[in-house]
Short mmCIF file of C-alpha atoms in Angstrom, two decimals:
data_model
loop_
_atom_site.label_atom_id
_atom_site.label_comp_id
_atom_site.label_asym_id
_atom_site.label_seq_id
_atom_site.Cartn_x
_atom_site.Cartn_y
_atom_site.Cartn_z
CA MET A 23 75.79 150.49 112.29
CA PRO A 24 78.13 147.88 110.81
CA ASP A 25 78.52 147.86 107.06
CA VAL A 26 76.19 145.06 106.00
CA ASN A 27 75.51 143.85 102.48
CA LEU A 28 71.78 144.22 101.87
CA GLU A 29 71.74 143.04 98.25
CA LYS A 30 68.38 141.83 97.18
CA ASN A 31 67.80 138.11 96.94
CA PRO A 32 68.00 137.36 93.20
CA SER A 33 64.93 135.11 93.49
CA PHE A 34 62.88 137.85 95.19
CA ASP A 35 59.62 138.60 93.45
CA PRO A 36 57.74 141.50 95.08
CA THR A 37 54.44 140.13 93.77
CA LYS A 38 54.82 136.95 95.85
CA ALA A 39 53.75 136.71 99.44
CA LEU A 40 56.35 136.03 102.09
CA SER A 41 57.23 132.35 102.15
CA PRO A 42 59.62 130.23 104.25
CA GLU A 43 62.45 130.39 101.71
CA TYR A 44 62.66 134.15 102.36
CA LEU A 45 63.20 133.50 106.06
CA ILE A 46 66.52 131.73 105.62
CA SER A 47 68.78 133.72 107.86
CA GLN A 48 71.96 135.32 106.73
CA GLU A 49 74.94 136.14 108.91
CA SER A 50 74.23 139.83 108.29
CA ASP A 51 70.84 139.45 110.04
CA LYS A 52 72.46 138.56 113.34
CA VAL A 53 74.94 141.41 112.97
CA MET A 54 72.11 143.87 112.35
CA ILE A 55 69.86 142.77 115.21
CA GLN A 56 72.80 142.84 117.65
CA ASP A 57 73.30 146.56 116.96
CA TRP A 58 71.32 149.09 118.99
CA CYS A 59 71.63 151.53 116.07
CA PHE A 60 70.02 149.13 113.62
CA ASP A 61 67.73 151.20 111.37
CA ILE A 62 64.96 149.18 109.69
CA THR A 63 64.27 152.05 107.30
CA LYS A 64 67.61 151.38 105.60
CA ILE A 65 66.22 148.08 104.31
CA GLU A 66 64.01 148.58 101.27
CA ASN A 67 63.09 144.99 100.46
CA PRO A 68 59.92 144.10 102.44
CA HIS A 69 60.91 140.43 102.66
CA GLN A 70 64.27 141.35 104.15
CA LYS A 71 62.45 143.52 106.70
CA SER A 72 60.14 140.63 107.54
CA ARG A 73 63.10 138.31 107.88
CA MET A 74 64.19 140.41 110.86
CA VAL A 75 61.17 139.09 112.80
CA TRP A 76 62.36 135.55 112.15
CA ALA A 77 65.98 136.45 112.96
CA ILE A 78 64.95 137.85 116.35
CA LEU A 79 62.76 134.87 117.25
CA GLN A 80 65.42 132.49 115.99
CA ASP A 81 68.25 134.19 117.87
CA ILE A 82 66.72 133.33 121.22
CA ASN A 83 65.52 129.91 120.05
CA LEU A 84 61.81 130.68 120.18
CA VAL A 85 61.09 129.20 116.75
CA SER A 86 62.40 125.80 117.78
CA GLU A 87 61.28 125.99 121.41
CA TYR A 88 57.66 126.57 120.42
CA LYS A 89 57.84 124.63 117.16
CA ILE A 90 56.63 127.62 115.17
CA ASP A 91 55.77 126.49 111.67
CA LEU A 92 57.54 128.76 109.19
CA SER A 93 54.53 128.99 106.86
CA ILE A 94 52.37 130.10 109.77
CA LEU A 95 55.06 132.57 110.85
CA CYS A 96 55.12 133.97 107.30
CA ASN A 97 51.35 134.43 107.37
CA PHE A 98 51.53 136.08 110.80
CA ILE A 99 54.21 138.51 109.61
CA GLU A 100 52.37 139.31 106.38
CA LYS A 101 49.09 139.94 108.20
CA MET A 102 50.83 142.22 110.68
CA ARG A 103 52.51 144.05 107.80
CA TYR A 104 49.10 144.50 106.14
CA GLU A 105 47.53 145.84 109.35
CA TYR A 106 50.38 148.31 109.85
CA SER A 107 50.15 149.43 106.20
CA LYS A 108 46.42 149.64 105.51
CA ASN A 109 45.92 153.14 106.95
CA ASN A 110 49.02 154.54 105.23
CA ASN A 111 50.21 155.95 108.55
CA PRO A 112 53.49 157.85 108.17
CA PHE A 113 54.77 156.97 111.67
CA HIS A 114 52.82 154.11 113.21
CA ASN A 115 53.65 151.82 110.30
CA TYR A 116 55.38 148.48 109.69
CA ASP A 117 58.85 149.98 110.13
CA HIS A 118 57.78 151.35 113.51
CA GLY A 119 56.44 147.95 114.60
CA LEU A 120 59.71 146.32 113.56
CA SER A 121 61.76 149.01 115.32
CA VAL A 122 59.89 148.50 118.58
CA LEU A 123 60.24 144.72 118.18
CA HIS A 124 64.00 145.18 117.71
CA ALA A 125 64.36 147.57 120.67
CA THR A 126 62.42 145.17 122.90
CA TYR A 127 64.59 142.25 121.77
CA TYR A 128 67.79 144.24 122.25
CA LEU A 129 66.95 145.39 125.78
CA MET A 130 65.39 142.08 126.77
CA THR A 131 68.46 140.06 125.78
CA ARG A 132 70.82 142.36 127.66
CA THR A 133 68.97 143.33 130.80
CA SER A 134 66.61 140.54 131.77
CA ASN A 135 66.44 136.87 132.44
CA PHE A 136 62.84 136.12 131.50
CA ASP A 137 61.65 132.63 130.70
CA LYS A 138 61.05 131.76 127.03
CA LEU A 139 57.27 132.17 127.22
CA THR A 140 57.62 135.68 128.64
CA ASN A 141 60.16 136.50 125.93
CA LEU A 142 57.73 135.34 123.25
CA ALA A 143 54.85 137.32 124.80
CA LEU A 144 56.97 140.47 125.01
CA LEU A 145 58.15 140.19 121.42
CA VAL A 146 54.70 139.47 119.96
CA SER A 147 53.28 142.36 122.00
CA ALA A 148 56.04 144.71 120.87
CA PHE A 149 55.53 143.76 117.23
CA GLY A 150 51.77 144.33 117.36
CA HIS A 151 51.70 147.29 119.73
CA ASP A 152 50.49 149.76 117.06
CA ALA A 153 48.96 147.42 114.47
CA ALA A 154 46.17 149.05 112.42
CA HIS A 155 46.87 152.48 113.94
CA THR A 156 44.43 155.08 112.65
CA GLY A 157 46.94 157.93 112.84
CA ARG A 158 44.73 159.74 115.33
CA THR A 159 44.82 160.11 119.10
CA ASN A 160 42.52 158.52 121.65
CA GLN A 161 41.11 161.97 122.40
CA PHE A 162 40.28 162.56 118.74
CA GLU A 163 38.59 159.16 118.48
CA ALA A 164 36.51 159.92 121.59
CA ASN A 165 35.62 163.46 120.56
CA MET A 166 34.54 162.33 117.10
CA GLN A 167 32.60 159.40 118.58
CA THR A 168 34.19 157.01 116.10
CA GLU A 169 33.31 153.34 115.86
CA LEU A 170 36.51 152.52 117.74
CA ALA A 171 35.62 154.92 120.55
CA LEU A 172 32.18 153.37 120.83
CA THR A 173 33.58 149.84 120.68
CA TYR A 174 36.05 150.48 123.48
CA ASN A 175 33.84 152.85 125.50
CA ASP A 176 36.36 155.73 125.24
CA ARG A 177 38.93 153.82 127.33
CA SER A 178 42.38 153.18 125.94
CA ILE A 179 40.76 153.17 122.53
CA LEU A 180 43.80 152.73 120.32
CA GLU A 181 45.66 150.44 122.73
CA SER A 182 42.63 148.16 122.87
CA HIS A 183 42.33 148.30 119.08
CA HIS A 184 45.99 147.32 118.58
CA ALA A 185 45.71 144.43 121.02
CA SER A 186 42.46 143.28 119.44
CA THR A 187 43.99 143.43 115.96
CA SER A 188 46.95 141.32 117.08
CA PHE A 189 44.72 138.78 118.81
CA LYS A 190 42.46 138.51 115.76
CA ILE A 191 45.50 137.61 113.67
CA LEU A 192 46.67 135.10 116.27
CA ARG A 193 43.21 133.47 116.39
CA GLN A 194 43.36 132.60 112.71
CA LYS A 195 44.64 129.08 112.19
CA ASP A 196 46.93 130.04 109.32
CA SER A 197 48.69 132.77 111.36
CA ASN A 198 48.54 131.49 114.94
CA ILE A 199 52.23 131.25 115.84
CA LEU A 200 51.24 130.39 119.41
CA GLY A 201 49.81 127.05 118.31
#
């Protein structure tokens, strides 16, 4: 991975929620997302991690194409971060969601010629693919007859849960980046 300066923003306050001023891209963002070996776990600042979502959407002009309001994007990112973090899952966590988002972006921009709407759908899906993961398998959920297993009738329990979680965030006016 290229040597990139990841100094913390001097105005960063970890007690504040993500806001548009944290999304201002830096040249290092583009360098990082263009590298297949980009490792999100090397970034400690949660706002810098979240800025990678914006950098990816911005790099292929989806923010301007779909007129995504930056405050709404911030809310969307923060809600996804919360959902990935609430179960304290050591693998299916926010870093994992960002890594899959990055891998999808990287492969998509080098191997396909999808239209902008498909690109947006792929990236949102990649980002939310494991949101609110319980840390358990579908089989465990079914065997234990958990609420999730009952809700999804033992079929693709976790996959349905992740999709539902993402859609619930997107249905909220303050985090609906799809407009």
